[in-house]
XYZ file of C-alpha atoms in Angstrom:
312
model
C 42.798 -30.953 -11.942
C 40.047 -31.688 -14.832
C 38.208 -34.330 -12.760
C 38.120 -31.822 -9.760
C 36.631 -29.030 -11.910
C 34.003 -31.548 -13.112
C 32.989 -32.652 -9.681
C 32.802 -29.061 -8.644
C 30.563 -28.154 -11.639
C 28.384 -31.203 -10.929
C 27.934 -30.281 -7.317
C 27.125 -26.678 -8.191
C 24.551 -27.984 -10.758
C 22.831 -30.130 -8.148
C 22.813 -27.204 -5.717
C 21.065 -25.019 -8.357
C 18.655 -27.703 -9.157
C 17.870 -28.190 -5.447
C 17.218 -24.482 -4.822
C 15.019 -24.413 -7.971
C 12.873 -27.373 -6.598
C 12.655 -25.640 -3.044
C 11.794 -22.247 -4.693
C 8.957 -23.622 -6.736
C 7.777 -25.742 -3.698
C 7.805 -22.594 -1.574
C 6.062 -20.658 -4.381
C 3.403 -23.377 -4.747
C 2.682 -23.598 -0.962
C 2.206 -19.875 -0.825
C -0.003 -19.797 -3.808
C -2.187 -22.495 -2.270
C -2.390 -20.799 0.957
C -3.496 -17.559 -0.929
C -6.355 -19.623 -2.441
C -7.481 -20.889 0.921
C -7.170 -17.472 2.582
C -9.106 -15.760 -0.021
C -12.058 -17.957 0.580
C -12.340 -16.704 4.262
C -13.676 -13.616 5.776
C -11.188 -11.029 6.777
C -11.745 -11.396 10.505
C -11.795 -15.375 10.263
C -8.393 -15.197 8.306
C -6.962 -13.108 11.059
C -7.830 -15.828 13.630
C -6.405 -18.550 11.435
C -3.262 -16.337 10.835
C -2.813 -16.094 14.705
C -2.831 -19.797 14.952
C -0.139 -20.032 12.282
C 1.916 -17.481 14.211
C 1.665 -19.503 17.371
C 2.663 -22.673 15.533
C 5.704 -20.709 14.059
C 6.636 -19.469 17.503
C 5.962 -22.312 19.809
C 6.240 -25.291 17.665
C 8.788 -24.593 14.895
C 10.528 -22.111 16.821
C 11.303 -20.016 13.891
C 14.209 -17.711 14.737
C 12.707 -17.865 18.292
C 16.109 -17.367 20.149
C 16.867 -14.445 17.877
C 13.728 -12.796 18.601
C 13.810 -13.308 22.359
C 17.609 -11.912 22.343
C 16.447 -8.855 20.265
C 13.665 -7.897 22.547
C 15.643 -8.695 25.594
C 18.494 -6.623 24.632
C 16.473 -3.576 23.551
C 14.271 -3.827 26.818
C 16.637 -5.228 29.499
C 13.948 -4.317 32.036
C 11.416 -6.744 30.900
C 11.086 -10.267 32.468
C 11.347 -13.481 30.362
C 7.520 -13.647 30.596
C 7.085 -10.110 29.422
C 9.432 -11.078 26.461
C 7.511 -14.233 25.523
C 4.283 -12.175 25.621
C 5.550 -9.444 23.105
C 7.082 -12.196 20.883
C 3.730 -14.194 20.827
C 2.206 -10.971 19.578
C 5.036 -10.479 17.068
C 4.762 -13.877 15.455
C 0.897 -13.396 15.137
C 1.239 -9.999 13.659
C 3.771 -11.338 10.910
C 1.295 -14.116 10.178
C -1.613 -11.604 9.793
C 0.464 -9.362 7.537
C 1.146 -12.480 5.380
C -2.358 -13.401 5.141
C -3.572 -9.755 4.436
C -1.038 -9.575 1.678
C -2.426 -12.847 0.090
C -5.883 -11.110 0.319
C -4.744 -8.183 -1.899
C -6.646 -9.363 -4.965
C -9.819 -8.910 -3.061
C -9.131 -5.169 -2.636
C -10.430 -3.367 -5.557
C -11.405 -0.015 -4.698
C -11.052 2.781 -2.034
C -14.079 1.405 -0.163
C -12.424 -1.895 0.083
C -9.305 -0.551 1.728
C -11.117 2.014 3.828
C -12.866 -0.940 5.756
C -9.534 -2.192 6.678
C -7.391 0.728 7.563
C -7.898 4.503 8.607
C -5.739 7.171 6.948
C -6.149 10.897 6.965
C -3.871 12.270 4.152
C -4.657 16.053 4.851
C -1.000 16.817 6.301
C 0.424 15.331 3.085
C -1.879 17.480 0.813
C -1.063 20.685 2.725
C 2.725 20.190 2.852
C 3.061 19.135 -0.927
C 0.753 21.828 -2.285
C -2.187 19.312 -3.107
C 0.157 16.781 -4.471
C 2.103 18.920 -6.976
C 5.466 18.695 -4.965
C 7.175 15.363 -4.798
C 7.566 13.581 -1.357
C 9.825 11.018 0.259
C 8.025 8.519 2.584
C 10.180 6.529 5.017
C 8.672 3.602 6.976
C 9.711 0.230 8.513
C 8.671 -3.446 8.611
C 6.151 -2.438 11.203
C 2.469 -3.203 11.406
C 1.238 -4.106 7.788
C 3.595 -2.121 5.856
C 2.557 -3.773 2.484
C -1.003 -2.887 3.177
C -0.128 0.620 4.150
C 1.711 1.282 0.790
C -1.441 -0.286 -1.255
C -3.622 2.056 0.846
C -1.584 5.085 -0.019
C -1.694 4.311 -3.684
C -5.435 4.002 -3.471
C -6.497 6.797 -1.298
C -3.778 9.360 -1.770
C -1.740 8.931 -5.120
C 0.335 6.062 -6.610
C 3.600 5.379 -4.866
C 6.874 4.133 -6.311
C 8.390 1.614 -3.753
C 12.180 0.888 -3.544
C 12.548 -2.854 -2.984
C 15.475 -5.471 -2.751
C 14.952 -8.260 -5.111
C 14.277 -11.505 -3.374
C 16.543 -14.717 -3.827
C 13.404 -16.562 -5.015
C 12.702 -15.004 -8.160
C 9.315 -16.600 -8.744
C 7.988 -15.207 -5.191
C 9.795 -11.849 -6.157
C 7.788 -11.563 -9.253
C 4.546 -12.653 -7.414
C 5.128 -10.111 -4.569
C 5.775 -7.160 -7.024
C 2.557 -8.203 -8.888
C 0.702 -7.796 -5.780
C 2.401 -4.566 -4.709
C 1.469 -2.991 -8.181
C -1.967 -4.320 -8.798
C -3.691 -0.946 -7.651
C -1.456 1.516 -9.391
C 1.760 1.662 -7.426
C 5.110 0.821 -9.001
C 8.272 -0.808 -7.823
C 11.952 -0.200 -8.583
C 14.952 -2.227 -7.394
C 17.399 -0.634 -5.194
C 20.348 -0.556 -7.655
C 18.166 1.356 -9.991
C 16.630 3.782 -7.473
C 18.782 6.791 -7.685
C 18.061 7.721 -11.218
C 14.478 6.698 -11.290
C 13.704 8.303 -7.673
C 15.117 11.720 -8.585
C 13.230 11.841 -11.681
C 10.059 10.690 -10.083
C 10.388 13.426 -7.244
C 11.090 16.095 -9.685
C 7.837 15.290 -11.370
C 5.814 15.506 -8.243
C 5.684 11.694 -7.318
C 5.972 9.793 -4.090
C 9.080 7.719 -3.394
C 8.810 5.242 -0.475
C 11.360 2.955 1.264
C 11.924 1.059 4.395
C 14.637 2.055 6.538
C 14.993 -0.267 9.499
C 16.905 -3.463 8.371
C 20.537 -4.322 8.391
C 22.519 -3.507 5.228
C 25.698 -5.447 4.674
C 27.074 -3.002 2.263
C 26.352 0.202 4.318
C 29.195 2.544 5.225
C 27.061 4.712 7.787
C 26.728 3.655 11.244
C 24.913 4.881 14.408
C 22.818 3.621 17.215
C 19.424 1.836 16.573
C 17.466 0.962 19.743
C 20.581 1.530 21.883
C 22.958 -0.644 19.912
C 25.470 0.083 16.981
C 23.899 -0.661 13.525
C 24.028 0.469 10.079
C 21.894 3.555 9.297
C 20.126 4.212 6.172
C 20.797 7.477 4.571
C 18.999 6.948 1.387
C 15.703 8.634 2.209
C 17.662 11.699 3.425
C 19.800 11.744 0.183
C 16.616 11.766 -1.828
C 14.701 14.233 0.253
C 17.540 16.824 0.357
C 18.878 16.385 -3.208
C 15.279 16.779 -4.611
C 14.322 19.416 -2.104
C 11.086 17.850 -1.100
C 9.292 16.959 2.164
C 10.108 13.886 4.041
C 7.438 11.914 5.932
C 7.657 8.902 8.406
C 4.520 6.938 7.817
C 3.808 4.203 10.175
C 1.073 1.496 10.069
C -0.080 -0.005 13.355
C -3.015 -1.923 14.626
C -6.049 -0.176 16.310
C -8.292 -1.253 19.099
C -11.315 -1.707 16.649
C -9.423 -4.442 14.721
C -8.435 -2.145 11.675
C -5.079 -0.681 11.044
C -4.174 3.114 11.598
C -1.658 4.936 9.359
C 0.245 7.882 11.122
C 1.869 10.571 9.018
C 4.689 12.288 10.569
C 6.512 15.039 8.838
C 10.363 15.375 9.467
C 11.836 18.948 9.545
C 14.129 19.617 6.799
C 14.046 23.420 6.355
C 17.338 23.948 8.427
C 19.161 21.489 6.176
C 21.022 21.538 2.931
C 22.367 18.818 0.658
C 25.577 17.718 2.184
C 27.003 14.819 3.975
C 26.601 16.261 7.420
C 22.927 17.199 6.821
C 21.949 13.957 5.201
C 23.365 12.108 8.450
C 21.244 14.570 10.639
C 18.175 13.837 8.694
C 18.706 10.135 8.734
C 19.075 10.402 12.572
C 15.737 12.366 12.750
C 13.627 9.846 10.947
C 15.388 6.911 12.714
C 14.553 8.437 16.049
C 10.725 8.548 15.117
C 10.892 4.811 14.002
C 12.579 3.818 17.302
C 9.739 5.764 19.167
C 7.140 3.687 17.436
C 8.960 0.365 18.123
C 9.497 1.262 21.842
C 5.751 2.239 22.284
C 4.171 -0.721 20.331
C 7.115 -3.297 20.284
C 4.862 -6.110 19.102
C 4.291 -4.426 15.796
C 7.976 -4.611 14.711
C 9.545 -7.419 12.660
C 11.970 -8.619 15.375
C 12.693 -11.876 13.266
C 15.517 -9.820 11.458
C 18.948 -9.488 13.025
C 19.122 -5.754 12.650
C 22.361 -5.456 14.382
C 24.362 -8.108 12.777
C 26.227 -5.528 10.545
C 26.956 -3.060 13.255
C 30.309 -4.041 14.134
C 29.567 -4.863 17.706
C 29.411 -8.654 17.109
């Protein structure tokens, strides 16, 4: 029995060492890519990113079958050629988002971010009494969601973002450093309730993404026509703290910049109870679905959104 335990421990140690090496190699590659990207102009970096996206799509085939299946099941009326066209744009947009994130150190003020993205915060100021009232912001892995958060922090007020900790701790720390370099803050999801409610009571903005699968979720519904987990967290915070809730989406515009849309979700007819939390979650989920259906190339189809829905 003891030799078996020793072999198991040795195998576990080797696996941990291999993971550490791979994590450090991945981090080093991303750091090097960031140095190179920051030597390029913004427009040139986007062209290079598109080539990276094409390489990941057509040569590497990164999650290609999953992406095609996800798009095809969501849009059964589309031909294989149309699905491939959407997928091409998806991979390019994901690569562009990565390159834009790596350029965050070059964004130092409101003028820098205003040259990349358009945002009219008038609705936010009006609904929150010029920022004196807290607000919950719901979004998705759509467009450039990381740049959107940075923009809101610079052009509106600092945002506290609920995040999940990455398995690669080095990259996790690096990502959080980029996210918070212009005044925003992050809180891990397991700490979010206490921190989030206090923040909202003090008039802060709490932001979270509500479009990915959650293996620990107990709430289910339909997402793009298929059974999936449904995130109730944003609804919980908004109704518990009695603050407005916005769906904020970032998408590409025809001039090459991004555009941020603010959509206020009705909460006046709801109270803090299980049924109304589900109702509010359904309302903001529908808005996210509308954006995905209208501009499908902007969404992160590389994730298996429906894997925990119970339909197999």
